[in-house]
Amino acid sequence: MSKILTVPAFVAALAAGSWSPALADDDTEELAKKLSNPIASLISVPFQFNYDSGYGSSDGNKAYVNIQPVIPISLSDEWNVISRTILPVIWQSDIAGPSGDQSGLGDTTQSFFFSPKEPGAGGLIWGVGPAILLPTATDSMLGGGKWGAGPTGVVLKQSHGWTAGVLANHVWSFAGDDDRNDISSTYMQPFLSYTTAHAWTFTLNTESTYNWETEEWSVPVNFTVSKLVKLDKMPVSLTAGVRYWAESPESGPDGWGFRTAVTFLFPKK
């Protein structure tokens, strides 16, 4: 399903000849700053690896790669729609007591942000739209088995290398397996980053989730360092960092985790 939503836009943009894997007029510092903006007019394809442990009484562990293509689509001279997809590929062990090992795809989150091409008053950059949860999990323990939807939005400001903002959504389930729990979940991601003149970016954020069905918080605090480099003519961002679980359900992860990522960029000519 996620391929249906995202690949045609990607292919159409490339076929139109308006995108190229070259730096063009953007230098590395400016590209690094754009990566700190979740709704920048820039095609990017991150592969983000995460690892967490301490699940439940069996001290289970979970590793997953989020495939997260971001594709801007021009609607008019004034507006873009930004497609953001998150498709997790998961490996996990004993995350629900002695529940054994599972691997495969998780559920996909597809978001669309309608955003002005130029910053608004005070330099604010914003976007709003729908978030859609797709039950793409290949194992019942890798996803919720529900279709879901709700609103999403982001607002941020960039100045003198700093980027500060927040991205949020809320998803309610509306269809799916009747034997699975309903979903009512709020996601909040406040973020603060600084990009240097040499394209190093230091980022602090949380990716907090509140489950309204169980009345439980999950609050990981992430600190990452990224460097934008060129592989031949392809700009690539390399990321590494750590995560601490400030709050999680009793059955959730505990302590420290880590994150690495590689992001391929396709800037405009």
mmCIF file of C-alpha atoms in Angstrom:
data_model
loop_
_atom_site.group_PDB
_atom_site.id
_atom_site.type_symbol
_atom_site.label_atom_id
_atom_site.label_comp_id
_atom_site.label_asym_id
_atom_site.label_seq_id
_atom_site.Cartn_x
_atom_site.Cartn_y
_atom_site.Cartn_z
ATOM 1 C CA MET A 1 0.000 0.000 0.000
ATOM 2 C CA SER A 2 2.753 2.467 0.829
ATOM 3 C CA LYS A 3 4.275 1.878 -2.606
ATOM 4 C CA ILE A 4 0.986 2.861 -4.214
ATOM 5 C CA LEU A 5 0.964 6.104 -2.247
ATOM 6 C CA THR A 6 4.539 7.196 -2.723
ATOM 7 C CA VAL A 7 6.345 5.672 -5.697
ATOM 8 C CA PRO A 8 4.256 7.301 -8.466
ATOM 9 C CA ALA A 9 5.005 10.762 -7.097
ATOM 10 C CA PHE A 10 8.708 9.922 -6.887
ATOM 11 C CA VAL A 11 8.833 8.556 -10.438
ATOM 12 C CA ALA A 12 6.840 11.485 -11.812
ATOM 13 C CA ALA A 13 9.215 13.998 -10.265
ATOM 14 C CA LEU A 14 12.253 12.260 -11.702
ATOM 15 C CA ALA A 15 10.642 11.845 -15.114
ATOM 16 C CA ALA A 16 9.847 15.557 -15.226
ATOM 17 C CA GLY A 17 13.559 16.244 -15.027
ATOM 18 C CA SER A 18 13.215 18.663 -12.095
ATOM 19 C CA TRP A 19 15.304 16.574 -9.687
ATOM 20 C CA SER A 20 18.884 15.401 -9.822
ATOM 21 C CA PRO A 21 21.291 13.688 -7.366
ATOM 22 C CA ALA A 22 23.648 16.670 -7.521
ATOM 23 C CA LEU A 23 24.204 19.580 -5.159
ATOM 24 C CA ALA A 24 23.287 22.191 -7.792
ATOM 25 C CA ASP A 25 22.728 25.589 -6.128
ATOM 26 C CA ASP A 26 22.468 24.215 -2.601
ATOM 27 C CA ASP A 27 25.686 23.868 -0.643
ATOM 28 C CA THR A 28 26.081 21.198 2.001
ATOM 29 C CA GLU A 29 25.224 23.527 4.884
ATOM 30 C CA GLU A 30 21.920 24.557 3.310
ATOM 31 C CA LEU A 31 21.051 20.940 2.515
ATOM 32 C CA ALA A 32 21.807 19.956 6.107
ATOM 33 C CA LYS A 33 19.482 22.718 7.315
ATOM 34 C CA LYS A 34 16.747 21.469 4.984
ATOM 35 C CA LEU A 35 17.051 17.997 6.512
ATOM 36 C CA SER A 36 16.163 19.531 9.891
ATOM 37 C CA ASN A 37 12.867 20.685 8.363
ATOM 38 C CA PRO A 38 10.389 17.755 8.151
ATOM 39 C CA ILE A 39 8.476 19.453 5.313
ATOM 40 C CA ALA A 40 11.336 20.908 3.281
ATOM 41 C CA SER A 41 10.947 20.913 -0.508
ATOM 42 C CA LEU A 42 13.550 18.182 -0.872
ATOM 43 C CA ILE A 43 13.278 14.512 -1.812
ATOM 44 C CA SER A 44 15.038 12.435 0.832
ATOM 45 C CA VAL A 45 15.073 8.715 1.565
ATOM 46 C CA PRO A 46 16.222 7.886 5.108
ATOM 47 C CA PHE A 47 16.985 4.371 6.347
ATOM 48 C CA GLN A 48 16.899 4.697 10.128
ATOM 49 C CA PHE A 49 18.108 1.818 12.348
ATOM 50 C CA ASN A 50 16.928 1.703 15.981
ATOM 51 C CA TYR A 51 17.637 -0.676 18.860
ATOM 52 C CA ASP A 52 15.907 -0.883 22.272
ATOM 53 C CA SER A 53 15.933 -3.434 25.087
ATOM 54 C CA GLY A 54 14.435 -4.090 28.519
ATOM 55 C CA TYR A 55 10.967 -5.099 27.327
ATOM 56 C CA GLY A 56 8.890 -6.578 30.151
ATOM 57 C CA SER A 57 9.911 -9.282 32.608
ATOM 58 C CA SER A 58 11.876 -11.234 29.989
ATOM 59 C CA ASP A 59 14.165 -8.292 29.131
ATOM 60 C CA GLY A 60 13.198 -8.542 25.471
ATOM 61 C CA ASN A 61 14.793 -6.539 22.700
ATOM 62 C CA LYS A 62 13.733 -4.971 19.437
ATOM 63 C CA ALA A 63 15.634 -3.738 16.382
ATOM 64 C CA TYR A 64 13.960 -2.052 13.454
ATOM 65 C CA VAL A 65 14.742 -0.070 10.329
ATOM 66 C CA ASN A 66 12.349 2.735 9.452
ATOM 67 C CA ILE A 67 12.235 3.380 5.715
ATOM 68 C CA GLN A 68 11.046 6.991 5.536
ATOM 69 C CA PRO A 69 10.822 8.538 2.035
ATOM 70 C CA VAL A 70 9.875 12.228 1.956
ATOM 71 C CA ILE A 71 8.510 13.487 -1.363
ATOM 72 C CA PRO A 72 7.408 17.092 -2.006
ATOM 73 C CA ILE A 73 4.781 17.640 -4.703
ATOM 74 C CA SER A 74 4.120 21.113 -6.097
ATOM 75 C CA LEU A 75 0.410 21.964 -6.151
ATOM 76 C CA SER A 76 0.700 25.583 -7.295
ATOM 77 C CA ASP A 77 3.029 28.565 -7.187
ATOM 78 C CA GLU A 78 2.221 28.939 -3.487
ATOM 79 C CA TRP A 79 1.572 25.445 -2.110
ATOM 80 C CA ASN A 80 3.289 22.075 -1.733
ATOM 81 C CA VAL A 81 2.010 18.804 -0.405
ATOM 82 C CA ILE A 82 4.705 16.785 1.367
ATOM 83 C CA SER A 83 4.319 13.007 1.442
ATOM 84 C CA ARG A 84 6.034 11.360 4.438
ATOM 85 C CA THR A 85 5.977 7.571 4.798
ATOM 86 C CA ILE A 86 7.237 5.460 7.699
ATOM 87 C CA LEU A 87 7.527 1.731 6.950
ATOM 88 C CA PRO A 88 9.238 -0.280 9.713
ATOM 89 C CA VAL A 89 11.126 -3.523 9.118
ATOM 90 C CA ILE A 90 11.320 -5.236 12.527
ATOM 91 C CA TRP A 91 13.287 -7.938 14.344
ATOM 92 C CA GLN A 92 12.222 -8.608 17.948
ATOM 93 C CA SER A 93 12.603 -11.164 20.715
ATOM 94 C CA ASP A 94 10.510 -11.763 23.862
ATOM 95 C CA ILE A 95 8.935 -8.317 23.884
ATOM 96 C CA ALA A 96 5.751 -9.684 25.511
ATOM 97 C CA GLY A 97 7.204 -12.093 28.061
ATOM 98 C CA PRO A 98 8.658 -15.318 26.636
ATOM 99 C CA SER A 99 6.922 -14.683 23.309
ATOM 100 C CA GLY A 100 9.730 -15.855 21.033
ATOM 101 C CA ASP A 101 11.139 -14.153 17.957
ATOM 102 C CA GLN A 102 9.309 -12.313 15.198
ATOM 103 C CA SER A 103 10.515 -10.458 12.124
ATOM 104 C CA GLY A 104 8.929 -8.742 9.168
ATOM 105 C CA LEU A 105 7.096 -5.560 8.279
ATOM 106 C CA GLY A 106 5.278 -3.414 10.822
ATOM 107 C CA ASP A 107 2.335 -1.091 10.248
ATOM 108 C CA THR A 108 2.867 1.835 7.857
ATOM 109 C CA THR A 109 2.140 5.464 8.725
ATOM 110 C CA GLN A 110 1.471 7.694 5.710
ATOM 111 C CA SER A 111 1.196 11.454 6.224
ATOM 112 C CA PHE A 112 0.481 14.334 3.871
ATOM 113 C CA PHE A 113 1.324 17.927 4.833
ATOM 114 C CA PHE A 114 -0.174 20.826 2.873
ATOM 115 C CA SER A 115 2.364 23.606 3.306
ATOM 116 C CA PRO A 116 3.006 27.109 1.883
ATOM 117 C CA LYS A 117 6.166 27.292 -0.226
ATOM 118 C CA GLU A 118 7.310 30.454 1.563
ATOM 119 C CA PRO A 119 7.601 30.959 5.355
ATOM 120 C CA GLY A 120 4.796 32.921 6.971
ATOM 121 C CA ALA A 121 4.800 35.785 9.458
ATOM 122 C CA GLY A 122 7.841 35.735 11.718
ATOM 123 C CA GLY A 123 9.516 33.136 9.514
ATOM 124 C CA LEU A 124 7.213 30.312 10.639
ATOM 125 C CA ILE A 125 7.100 27.200 8.455
ATOM 126 C CA TRP A 126 4.021 25.033 8.855
ATOM 127 C CA GLY A 127 2.010 22.227 7.336
ATOM 128 C CA VAL A 128 -1.209 20.349 8.125
ATOM 129 C CA GLY A 129 -2.977 17.342 6.696
ATOM 130 C CA PRO A 130 -4.050 13.751 7.301
ATOM 131 C CA ALA A 131 -2.142 10.849 8.838
ATOM 132 C CA ILE A 132 -3.185 7.336 7.801
ATOM 133 C CA LEU A 133 -2.303 4.082 9.578
ATOM 134 C CA LEU A 134 -2.093 1.063 7.259
ATOM 135 C CA PRO A 135 -2.129 -2.481 8.745
ATOM 136 C CA THR A 136 0.837 -3.766 6.734
ATOM 137 C CA ALA A 137 2.338 -5.880 9.539
ATOM 138 C CA THR A 138 3.294 -9.391 8.450
ATOM 139 C CA ASP A 139 2.861 -10.834 11.963
ATOM 140 C CA SER A 140 0.173 -10.111 14.560
ATOM 141 C CA MET A 141 2.879 -9.151 17.086
ATOM 142 C CA LEU A 142 4.429 -6.613 14.730
ATOM 143 C CA GLY A 143 1.366 -4.370 14.352
ATOM 144 C CA GLY A 144 -2.046 -3.443 15.658
ATOM 145 C CA GLY A 145 -4.183 -5.044 12.949
ATOM 146 C CA LYS A 146 -6.206 -1.849 12.523
ATOM 147 C CA TRP A 147 -6.804 0.842 9.925
ATOM 148 C CA GLY A 148 -6.503 4.310 11.400
ATOM 149 C CA ALA A 149 -6.585 7.980 10.471
ATOM 150 C CA GLY A 150 -6.443 11.436 12.001
ATOM 151 C CA PRO A 151 -4.937 14.901 11.721
ATOM 152 C CA THR A 152 -1.250 15.753 11.623
ATOM 153 C CA GLY A 153 0.635 19.031 11.690
ATOM 154 C CA VAL A 154 4.065 20.581 12.036
ATOM 155 C CA VAL A 155 5.309 24.082 12.831
ATOM 156 C CA LEU A 156 8.932 25.233 13.011
ATOM 157 C CA LYS A 157 11.285 28.159 12.652
ATOM 158 C CA GLN A 158 14.840 28.242 11.285
ATOM 159 C CA SER A 159 17.325 31.006 12.103
ATOM 160 C CA HIS A 160 21.137 31.289 12.234
ATOM 161 C CA GLY A 161 21.640 27.520 12.029
ATOM 162 C CA TRP A 162 18.970 26.730 14.630
ATOM 163 C CA THR A 163 15.787 24.806 13.925
ATOM 164 C CA ALA A 164 13.061 24.549 16.566
ATOM 165 C CA GLY A 165 9.598 23.121 16.174
ATOM 166 C CA VAL A 166 7.101 20.385 16.884
ATOM 167 C CA LEU A 167 5.430 17.678 14.789
ATOM 168 C CA ALA A 168 2.283 15.970 16.079
ATOM 169 C CA ASN A 169 -0.548 13.698 15.044
ATOM 170 C CA HIS A 170 -3.475 11.805 16.497
ATOM 171 C CA VAL A 171 -4.718 8.525 15.056
ATOM 172 C CA TRP A 172 -7.991 6.738 15.765
ATOM 173 C CA SER A 173 -8.695 3.237 14.454
ATOM 174 C CA PHE A 174 -11.835 2.879 12.334
ATOM 175 C CA ALA A 175 -11.624 -0.635 10.847
ATOM 176 C CA GLY A 176 -9.637 -3.855 11.010
ATOM 177 C CA ASP A 177 -9.485 -6.968 13.136
ATOM 178 C CA ASP A 178 -12.373 -6.882 15.651
ATOM 179 C CA ASP A 179 -10.349 -9.035 18.053
ATOM 180 C CA ARG A 180 -7.568 -6.419 18.316
ATOM 181 C CA ASN A 181 -7.586 -3.419 20.651
ATOM 182 C CA ASP A 182 -8.879 -0.104 19.350
ATOM 183 C CA ILE A 183 -6.286 2.611 18.713
ATOM 184 C CA SER A 184 -6.450 6.172 20.000
ATOM 185 C CA SER A 185 -2.905 7.498 20.055
ATOM 186 C CA THR A 186 -1.344 10.966 20.202
ATOM 187 C CA TYR A 187 2.204 11.436 18.896
ATOM 188 C CA MET A 188 4.271 14.526 19.739
ATOM 189 C CA GLN A 189 7.797 15.274 18.511
ATOM 190 C CA PRO A 190 9.254 18.568 19.739
ATOM 191 C CA PHE A 191 12.729 19.066 18.242
ATOM 192 C CA LEU A 192 15.690 21.409 18.488
ATOM 193 C CA SER A 193 18.733 21.226 16.217
ATOM 194 C CA TYR A 194 21.777 23.258 15.293
ATOM 195 C CA THR A 195 23.636 23.007 11.971
ATOM 196 C CA THR A 196 27.212 24.251 11.651
ATOM 197 C CA ALA A 197 28.903 25.828 8.646
ATOM 198 C CA HIS A 198 30.579 22.459 7.982
ATOM 199 C CA ALA A 199 27.222 20.620 7.746
ATOM 200 C CA TRP A 200 27.310 18.968 11.170
ATOM 201 C CA THR A 201 23.849 18.848 12.785
ATOM 202 C CA PHE A 202 23.205 18.237 16.492
ATOM 203 C CA THR A 203 19.616 17.320 17.345
ATOM 204 C CA LEU A 204 17.678 16.834 20.584
ATOM 205 C CA ASN A 205 14.088 15.606 20.425
ATOM 206 C CA THR A 206 11.467 13.402 21.972
ATOM 207 C CA GLU A 207 9.114 11.104 20.065
ATOM 208 C CA SER A 208 6.444 10.812 22.734
ATOM 209 C CA THR A 209 3.253 8.796 22.373
ATOM 210 C CA TYR A 210 0.207 8.798 24.642
ATOM 211 C CA ASN A 211 -2.099 5.778 24.403
ATOM 212 C CA TRP A 212 -5.569 6.997 25.340
ATOM 213 C CA GLU A 213 -6.898 3.416 25.528
ATOM 214 C CA THR A 214 -4.431 2.314 28.205
ATOM 215 C CA GLU A 215 -3.626 5.818 29.546
ATOM 216 C CA GLU A 216 0.131 5.230 29.212
ATOM 217 C CA TRP A 217 3.022 7.385 27.985
ATOM 218 C CA SER A 218 6.044 6.333 25.958
ATOM 219 C CA VAL A 219 8.722 9.055 26.119
ATOM 220 C CA PRO A 220 12.091 8.387 24.455
ATOM 221 C CA VAL A 221 14.575 11.282 24.502
ATOM 222 C CA ASN A 222 16.952 11.217 21.504
ATOM 223 C CA PHE A 223 20.254 12.956 20.916
ATOM 224 C CA THR A 224 21.827 12.511 17.480
ATOM 225 C CA VAL A 225 24.741 13.886 15.468
ATOM 226 C CA SER A 226 24.595 14.030 11.666
ATOM 227 C CA LYS A 227 27.127 14.886 8.969
ATOM 228 C CA LEU A 228 26.297 15.668 5.379
ATOM 229 C CA VAL A 229 28.840 14.235 2.920
ATOM 230 C CA LYS A 230 29.040 13.484 -0.814
ATOM 231 C CA LEU A 231 29.462 9.988 -2.195
ATOM 232 C CA ASP A 232 30.589 10.723 -5.745
ATOM 233 C CA LYS A 233 27.934 13.344 -6.642
ATOM 234 C CA MET A 234 25.252 12.015 -4.287
ATOM 235 C CA PRO A 235 24.685 14.014 -1.077
ATOM 236 C CA VAL A 236 24.225 11.658 1.864
ATOM 237 C CA SER A 237 23.574 12.370 5.531
ATOM 238 C CA LEU A 238 25.095 9.986 8.115
ATOM 239 C CA THR A 239 23.572 9.942 11.614
ATOM 240 C CA ALA A 240 24.360 8.294 14.951
ATOM 241 C CA GLY A 241 22.962 8.863 18.413
ATOM 242 C CA VAL A 242 21.556 7.552 21.677
ATOM 243 C CA ARG A 243 18.118 7.365 23.240
ATOM 244 C CA TYR A 244 16.964 7.222 26.861
ATOM 245 C CA TRP A 245 13.485 6.030 27.815
ATOM 246 C CA ALA A 246 12.276 8.601 30.333
ATOM 247 C CA GLU A 247 8.860 6.894 30.485
ATOM 248 C CA SER A 248 7.356 3.739 29.016
ATOM 249 C CA PRO A 249 4.640 1.181 29.803
ATOM 250 C CA GLU A 250 5.566 -1.660 32.147
ATOM 251 C CA SER A 251 5.834 -3.967 29.150
ATOM 252 C CA GLY A 252 7.783 -1.430 27.091
ATOM 253 C CA PRO A 253 11.504 -0.732 26.592
ATOM 254 C CA ASP A 254 13.726 0.507 29.382
ATOM 255 C CA GLY A 255 17.031 2.319 29.778
ATOM 256 C CA TRP A 256 19.223 3.209 26.813
ATOM 257 C CA GLY A 257 18.888 2.529 23.102
ATOM 258 C CA PHE A 258 20.646 3.791 20.019
ATOM 259 C CA ARG A 259 19.946 5.037 16.514
ATOM 260 C CA THR A 260 21.940 5.208 13.293
ATOM 261 C CA ALA A 261 20.735 6.363 9.897
ATOM 262 C CA VAL A 262 21.776 6.998 6.324
ATOM 263 C CA THR A 263 19.728 9.459 4.272
ATOM 264 C CA PHE A 264 19.991 9.834 0.502
ATOM 265 C CA LEU A 265 19.134 13.300 -0.845
ATOM 266 C CA PHE A 266 17.844 14.316 -4.274
ATOM 267 C CA PRO A 267 18.059 18.133 -4.387
ATOM 268 C CA LYS A 268 16.674 20.293 -7.172
ATOM 269 C CA LYS A 269 18.846 21.135 -10.152
#
